[in-house]
Amino acid sequence: MDKNTIIGFLLIAAVLIGYSWYSQPSQEQVAEMQKQQDSIAKAKQKEEKKKQQQAKAEKEQKEEAKADTTALFHAALTGNGSNVVLKNDKVELTMSTKGGVVRKAVIKGYKDRKGSKDLTLFDEKDQNLNFILSTKDSNIETQDMVFTPSEQTDSTVTFTATDSDRKLTLKYRLGKDYLLHASLQTEGMAGLFAPGSKFVDVVWKDKCRQQERGFSFENRYATLTYKEHNGSTDYLSETSEKKDERIEEALDWVAFKNQFFSAVMITKGQFAPNALMTSIPLEKKTEYLKEYEADLKTDFDPSGKEPTLLEFYFGPNDFRLLQSVEEESEFGKDLELERLVYLGWPLFRIINRWFTIYVFDFLTKMGIPMGIVLILITLLLKAITFPLVKKSYMSSAKMRVLKPKLDAATKQYDKPEDQMQKQQAMMQLYSQYGVSPLSGCMPMLIQMPIWIAMFNFVPNAIQLRGEKFLWMDDLSTFDPIIQWSKDIWLIGDHLSLTCILFCASNLLYSWMTMRQQRDQMVGQQADQMKMMQWMMLLMPVMFFFMFNEYSSGLNFYYFVSLFCSAAIMWTLRKTTNDAKLLEILEARYKENKNNPKKKSGFAARLEAIQKQQQEELERRRKMRGK
C-alpha cells in the first residue's frame, strides 16, 4: 500500500467522520424527535385501549345475545364444542363443532423440530377462522356458534346450526391428499339481509409456528402470500411489520406460509378488492415466526340457492405437489400455488424452473442421497460452463504471457498525463496479438446467475429437509460445530462448519484469481491490484457473517462449487504451456502485422474509441492555446 493510497484512506475517513459530526441532530432536534416518539407511543396506547374497550363491548354484546332468547340462532350460542376428525394418509384435521372450522392440522410423514414423527402445522391456540354474516339487525359469527355434526365419515362432515326454519350449514370433504373442500350455505334467511348484500366476511388469523431449528433463517421464508385474480403472486414484507395492509386487487387465494409448509385458503369466485392483511414478526423466544391476519370478503348468496365454495390446502411447499393441487381443485382456476416455492427473480426463476428442478427431480427419483445430488448438480453445472470458463482462462493466460511485451511497449508512458497513450499502446498490442482484455471477467459473469439461482432454490427445496449427509444432520438448516445460549452480534448462537468450509474455499479461489490477475497487470494496474487484493480477501469474512445461519445444504453447495472452480483453475494453469501459447500469439502477431486492417472485434472498437477521445483532447488543447 503506497503513500497516496494511505492518504486517500485518511481523507475518506476524515470526510466520513466530519459528515457524521455535521449531520448529528441538535439538542432541539433530539427533543423534537423524542416528542414525536412519545406522541407515537401515546397514540399506540390509545389505539390499544380502544381495541380493548371494543373487545369488551363485543363480549358484553355476545353475552346479551346468549341471554336473549329471541336472538338469531340463540340455541347455537350456548354449549361446548366437541371434536370431529377428518383424515387420510397425508393429513389429519381436527375440527370443532364450536365454530365449525379446522382447529388443528397435522401433516403426516414430516418430523417436527423436536423429533415427533408427524408435524403439527397449527392447533386451536394458533389459528382461528370466522365467517361473519351481516344481517339488517346484527352480525352472525360462526366462531360463537356450536354446530351439530352429521354425515360424518373419515373424509366428510356436515355442520348445521338451526333456528326455527332457518339453517346455516358448513360442509367439508377431505380429498386424497392435502386439499379440503368446503362450502357455506344458508336456508330460509334471505329476508334477514339488506338488499344487494352479496358478500360474507372472512376473518382468518394464525400464529405461524417455528418448525425448523434455525429461527432467523426460517423467518426469512415465512410470508403472508396471496395471488391476485388474473395476476401474479405477491407477499407482505418478511422482515418488517405490516398492519392492515390494504390490497386493492381482487384475490384468488391467501396463504399463511412458513419455510416448508403452508395453510392456504382458496375461493371459487374471488376475494373482493381492499382486503386487509397483517404480518407481524415475533421474537425468537416465543417459538413463533409471525402473526398473520387476513380480513377478506368473498361471494355469498343470501337466498341460499348457491353455496359459498372454498378450498383449503394444509401441506408442504413442494413444487410438483403444489402443481398437482391445481388438478385436484374443482374451481378450474390457474392457481399457480407452486409460486409458494420461491425460485427468485425472473432470470433466476427461469434457470430453476426449467433446469434445476428437472435435474433435481431426475436425481432424487434414483434414490441418491441429497448431499450427492447437490454434488452432481454442481458437477453438471461446471461441465456445462467449462468451455466458456476455459476460453476465459486462456484469454487471461494470453495476457499473462504478453505481460513482458506490454511492459516494454508502455514503459515510456509513466507520467500521469500519458495514461491515454499508454492505454492506446496496450490496446494496439492486444489487437495485434488477437487478445480481448475483458474475457478474463467471464467466469464470474457466467457463474453469478447460477449462484443466485441456487441461492433461491436450495433453501426452498423441502426434499432437503431432515436429510442427513456426512456430518450434517439436516441439509435444510445450519450444522453447528459449537453452540451457546445467547446470540452474539453478527454471529448468532452457533458456528456452522459448512459455512467455515465455504468461506475457506472462497478464500482459496479468491487467492488464485488474484494471482492470475496480478500476473497479467501492467504498470499502475499492478499497484491498483494490491488494493483490490485486500477487498477480495475481506469478502470471505463478510460471507461468514452473512451465511453462518444459512442452511448447510446451501453452504455445502457453495463450498463444492468454489472448490471445483479452484481445481479447474489449478488444472488449467498446470496444463497450459506458456511457451507454446506465446508462439501461437507471435504467429498471430505476424499475420496481423502483414494485414494491419485485421483487428480483433472488441480491441479494435475500443482502440477506435480511444483514438477519438485522444483527438478530442488534442482539439481542446489547441482551442485553449488560441
mmCIF file of C-alpha atoms in Angstrom, residues 155-333:
data_model
loop_
_atom_site.group_PDB
_atom_site.id
_atom_site.type_symbol
_atom_site.label_atom_id
_atom_site.label_comp_id
_atom_site.label_asym_id
_atom_site.label_seq_id
_atom_site.Cartn_x
_atom_site.Cartn_y
_atom_site.Cartn_z
ATOM 1 C CA SER A 155 -63.323 -37.700 4.908
ATOM 2 C CA THR A 156 -66.641 -35.822 5.244
ATOM 3 C CA VAL A 157 -68.671 -33.936 7.804
ATOM 4 C CA THR A 158 -71.595 -31.514 7.736
ATOM 5 C CA PHE A 159 -72.039 -28.895 10.471
ATOM 6 C CA THR A 160 -75.506 -27.421 10.860
ATOM 7 C CA ALA A 161 -76.973 -24.700 13.058
ATOM 8 C CA THR A 162 -80.771 -24.279 13.064
ATOM 9 C CA ASP A 163 -83.111 -21.568 14.264
ATOM 10 C CA SER A 164 -86.757 -22.400 13.610
ATOM 11 C CA ASP A 165 -86.953 -22.646 9.796
ATOM 12 C CA ARG A 166 -83.561 -21.004 9.317
ATOM 13 C CA LYS A 167 -80.428 -23.019 8.734
ATOM 14 C CA LEU A 168 -76.707 -22.333 8.412
ATOM 15 C CA THR A 169 -74.630 -25.200 7.010
ATOM 16 C CA LEU A 170 -70.878 -25.791 6.692
ATOM 17 C CA LYS A 171 -69.884 -28.851 4.668
ATOM 18 C CA TYR A 172 -66.371 -30.337 4.394
ATOM 19 C CA ARG A 173 -64.857 -33.051 2.244
ATOM 20 C CA LEU A 174 -61.207 -34.083 2.522
ATOM 21 C CA GLY A 175 -59.529 -35.039 -0.750
ATOM 22 C CA LYS A 176 -56.954 -37.766 -1.318
ATOM 23 C CA ASP A 177 -54.014 -35.578 -0.325
ATOM 24 C CA TYR A 178 -53.901 -32.194 1.393
ATOM 25 C CA LEU A 179 -56.916 -30.405 -0.094
ATOM 26 C CA LEU A 180 -60.051 -29.780 1.965
ATOM 27 C CA HIS A 181 -63.217 -28.787 0.050
ATOM 28 C CA ALA A 182 -65.642 -26.557 1.970
ATOM 29 C CA SER A 183 -68.985 -24.837 1.440
ATOM 30 C CA LEU A 184 -71.083 -22.370 3.405
ATOM 31 C CA GLN A 185 -74.820 -22.101 2.702
ATOM 32 C CA THR A 186 -77.907 -20.615 4.322
ATOM 33 C CA GLU A 187 -81.526 -21.617 4.126
ATOM 34 C CA GLY A 188 -84.629 -19.543 4.902
ATOM 35 C CA MET A 189 -82.585 -16.421 5.719
ATOM 36 C CA ALA A 190 -82.994 -14.292 2.584
ATOM 37 C CA GLY A 191 -85.166 -11.695 4.337
ATOM 38 C CA LEU A 192 -82.592 -11.082 7.062
ATOM 39 C CA PHE A 193 -80.064 -9.448 4.749
ATOM 40 C CA ALA A 194 -80.063 -5.948 3.306
ATOM 41 C CA PRO A 195 -80.914 -5.633 -0.404
ATOM 42 C CA GLY A 196 -77.825 -6.006 -2.567
ATOM 43 C CA SER A 197 -75.927 -7.958 0.081
ATOM 44 C CA LYS A 198 -73.573 -10.349 -1.728
ATOM 45 C CA PHE A 199 -70.528 -10.860 0.458
ATOM 46 C CA VAL A 200 -69.598 -12.836 3.546
ATOM 47 C CA ASP A 201 -66.758 -11.539 5.715
ATOM 48 C CA VAL A 202 -63.928 -13.981 6.381
ATOM 49 C CA VAL A 203 -61.516 -13.227 9.229
ATOM 50 C CA TRP A 204 -58.576 -15.628 9.304
ATOM 51 C CA LYS A 205 -55.865 -15.441 11.968
ATOM 52 C CA ASP A 206 -52.780 -17.526 12.558
ATOM 53 C CA LYS A 207 -49.607 -17.584 14.641
ATOM 54 C CA CYS A 208 -47.017 -19.204 12.405
ATOM 55 C CA ARG A 209 -45.094 -21.833 14.363
ATOM 56 C CA GLN A 210 -41.345 -22.235 14.250
ATOM 57 C CA GLN A 211 -40.906 -25.627 12.600
ATOM 58 C CA GLU A 212 -37.142 -25.651 11.896
ATOM 59 C CA ARG A 213 -34.016 -25.348 14.035
ATOM 60 C CA GLY A 214 -32.839 -22.034 12.583
ATOM 61 C CA PHE A 215 -35.336 -19.381 13.712
ATOM 62 C CA SER A 216 -33.850 -16.418 11.803
ATOM 63 C CA PHE A 217 -33.292 -18.387 8.607
ATOM 64 C CA GLU A 218 -36.806 -19.862 8.627
ATOM 65 C CA ASN A 219 -38.315 -16.468 9.387
ATOM 66 C CA ARG A 220 -36.921 -15.093 6.112
ATOM 67 C CA TYR A 221 -39.065 -17.533 4.177
ATOM 68 C CA ALA A 222 -42.222 -17.129 6.287
ATOM 69 C CA THR A 223 -44.556 -14.761 4.449
ATOM 70 C CA LEU A 224 -48.207 -13.920 4.095
ATOM 71 C CA THR A 225 -48.573 -14.627 0.380
ATOM 72 C CA TYR A 226 -51.537 -14.013 -1.919
ATOM 73 C CA LYS A 227 -52.423 -14.332 -5.592
ATOM 74 C CA GLU A 228 -54.126 -11.541 -7.446
ATOM 75 C CA HIS A 229 -57.130 -12.501 -9.577
ATOM 76 C CA ASN A 230 -55.875 -12.721 -13.188
ATOM 77 C CA GLY A 231 -52.480 -11.625 -11.933
ATOM 78 C CA SER A 232 -49.338 -12.859 -10.251
ATOM 79 C CA THR A 233 -48.478 -13.644 -6.648
ATOM 80 C CA ASP A 234 -47.159 -11.196 -4.086
ATOM 81 C CA TYR A 235 -46.428 -11.170 -0.372
ATOM 82 C CA LEU A 236 -46.065 -8.880 2.613
ATOM 83 C CA SER A 237 -42.583 -7.989 3.825
ATOM 84 C CA GLU A 238 -40.891 -10.892 5.599
ATOM 85 C CA THR A 239 -38.807 -8.583 7.801
ATOM 86 C CA SER A 240 -40.915 -5.564 8.771
ATOM 87 C CA GLU A 241 -44.281 -5.254 10.480
ATOM 88 C CA LYS A 242 -47.223 -4.741 8.143
ATOM 89 C CA LYS A 243 -50.518 -3.996 9.828
ATOM 90 C CA ASP A 244 -53.847 -3.755 7.999
ATOM 91 C CA GLU A 245 -52.084 -3.518 4.640
ATOM 92 C CA ARG A 246 -54.778 -2.809 2.060
ATOM 93 C CA ILE A 247 -54.635 -4.989 -1.066
ATOM 94 C CA GLU A 248 -56.506 -3.142 -3.792
ATOM 95 C CA GLU A 249 -56.760 -6.043 -6.267
ATOM 96 C CA ALA A 250 -59.229 -8.938 -6.103
ATOM 97 C CA LEU A 251 -57.588 -12.184 -4.950
ATOM 98 C CA ASP A 252 -57.829 -15.899 -5.718
ATOM 99 C CA TRP A 253 -56.119 -17.221 -2.603
ATOM 100 C CA VAL A 254 -54.297 -16.258 0.572
ATOM 101 C CA ALA A 255 -51.544 -18.333 2.187
ATOM 102 C CA PHE A 256 -50.074 -18.293 5.684
ATOM 103 C CA LYS A 257 -46.670 -19.645 4.775
ATOM 104 C CA ASN A 258 -43.570 -20.688 6.643
ATOM 105 C CA GLN A 259 -40.409 -22.054 5.053
ATOM 106 C CA PHE A 260 -41.635 -25.540 4.114
ATOM 107 C CA PHE A 261 -45.372 -25.679 4.957
ATOM 108 C CA SER A 262 -48.429 -23.551 4.254
ATOM 109 C CA ALA A 263 -52.075 -23.097 5.116
ATOM 110 C CA VAL A 264 -53.878 -21.765 2.032
ATOM 111 C CA MET A 265 -57.471 -20.592 1.585
ATOM 112 C CA ILE A 266 -58.802 -20.587 -1.995
ATOM 113 C CA THR A 267 -62.128 -19.162 -3.139
ATOM 114 C CA LYS A 268 -64.098 -20.266 -6.190
ATOM 115 C CA GLY A 269 -65.053 -16.712 -7.097
ATOM 116 C CA GLN A 270 -62.683 -14.109 -5.769
ATOM 117 C CA PHE A 271 -61.850 -12.320 -2.570
ATOM 118 C CA ALA A 272 -63.096 -8.780 -3.023
ATOM 119 C CA PRO A 273 -60.683 -5.849 -3.513
ATOM 120 C CA ASN A 274 -59.424 -3.887 -0.500
ATOM 121 C CA ALA A 275 -58.717 -6.903 1.679
ATOM 122 C CA LEU A 276 -56.704 -6.086 4.816
ATOM 123 C CA MET A 277 -53.567 -8.115 5.532
ATOM 124 C CA THR A 278 -51.373 -8.162 8.634
ATOM 125 C CA SER A 279 -47.962 -9.735 9.185
ATOM 126 C CA ILE A 280 -46.121 -9.087 12.458
ATOM 127 C CA PRO A 281 -42.678 -10.667 13.056
ATOM 128 C CA LEU A 282 -42.386 -12.248 16.511
ATOM 129 C CA GLU A 283 -39.400 -12.724 18.804
ATOM 130 C CA LYS A 284 -37.303 -15.877 18.888
ATOM 131 C CA LYS A 285 -38.224 -16.757 22.472
ATOM 132 C CA THR A 286 -41.918 -17.080 21.532
ATOM 133 C CA GLU A 287 -41.182 -20.051 19.215
ATOM 134 C CA TYR A 288 -43.494 -18.423 16.677
ATOM 135 C CA LEU A 289 -42.280 -16.758 13.490
ATOM 136 C CA LYS A 290 -45.046 -14.311 12.665
ATOM 137 C CA GLU A 291 -48.583 -13.353 13.497
ATOM 138 C CA TYR A 292 -50.820 -13.312 10.422
ATOM 139 C CA GLU A 293 -54.300 -11.967 9.806
ATOM 140 C CA ALA A 294 -56.408 -11.656 6.656
ATOM 141 C CA ASP A 295 -59.710 -9.758 6.647
ATOM 142 C CA LEU A 296 -61.494 -10.798 3.469
ATOM 143 C CA LYS A 297 -64.824 -10.718 1.691
ATOM 144 C CA THR A 298 -65.977 -13.396 -0.721
ATOM 145 C CA ASP A 299 -69.097 -14.196 -2.735
ATOM 146 C CA PHE A 300 -72.260 -15.023 -0.789
ATOM 147 C CA ASP A 301 -75.804 -15.742 -1.964
ATOM 148 C CA PRO A 302 -78.322 -14.558 0.696
ATOM 149 C CA SER A 303 -81.120 -16.549 -0.987
ATOM 150 C CA GLY A 304 -79.250 -19.752 -0.199
ATOM 151 C CA LYS A 305 -79.518 -21.100 -3.748
ATOM 152 C CA GLU A 306 -75.740 -21.060 -4.350
ATOM 153 C CA PRO A 307 -73.217 -22.010 -1.666
ATOM 154 C CA THR A 308 -70.024 -20.110 -0.963
ATOM 155 C CA LEU A 309 -67.287 -22.517 -2.067
ATOM 156 C CA LEU A 310 -63.800 -22.581 -0.589
ATOM 157 C CA GLU A 311 -60.824 -24.937 -0.619
ATOM 158 C CA PHE A 312 -58.078 -25.235 1.973
ATOM 159 C CA TYR A 313 -54.589 -26.591 1.471
ATOM 160 C CA PHE A 314 -52.726 -27.717 4.575
ATOM 161 C CA GLY A 315 -49.459 -29.223 3.449
ATOM 162 C CA PRO A 316 -45.833 -28.993 2.341
ATOM 163 C CA ASN A 317 -44.392 -26.397 -0.025
ATOM 164 C CA ASP A 318 -43.362 -28.962 -2.625
ATOM 165 C CA PHE A 319 -43.198 -27.532 -6.162
ATOM 166 C CA ARG A 320 -44.518 -30.606 -8.007
ATOM 167 C CA LEU A 321 -47.117 -31.359 -5.335
ATOM 168 C CA LEU A 322 -48.469 -27.805 -5.468
ATOM 169 C CA GLN A 323 -48.771 -28.108 -9.236
ATOM 170 C CA SER A 324 -50.890 -31.228 -8.786
ATOM 171 C CA VAL A 325 -53.211 -29.416 -6.357
ATOM 172 C CA GLU A 326 -54.429 -27.307 -9.259
ATOM 173 C CA GLU A 327 -55.584 -30.505 -10.991
ATOM 174 C CA GLU A 328 -57.336 -31.701 -7.832
ATOM 175 C CA SER A 329 -59.046 -28.340 -7.305
ATOM 176 C CA GLU A 330 -62.645 -28.154 -8.518
ATOM 177 C CA PHE A 331 -62.564 -24.440 -9.321
ATOM 178 C CA GLY A 332 -60.883 -24.655 -12.731
ATOM 179 C CA LYS A 333 -58.541 -21.769 -11.976
#
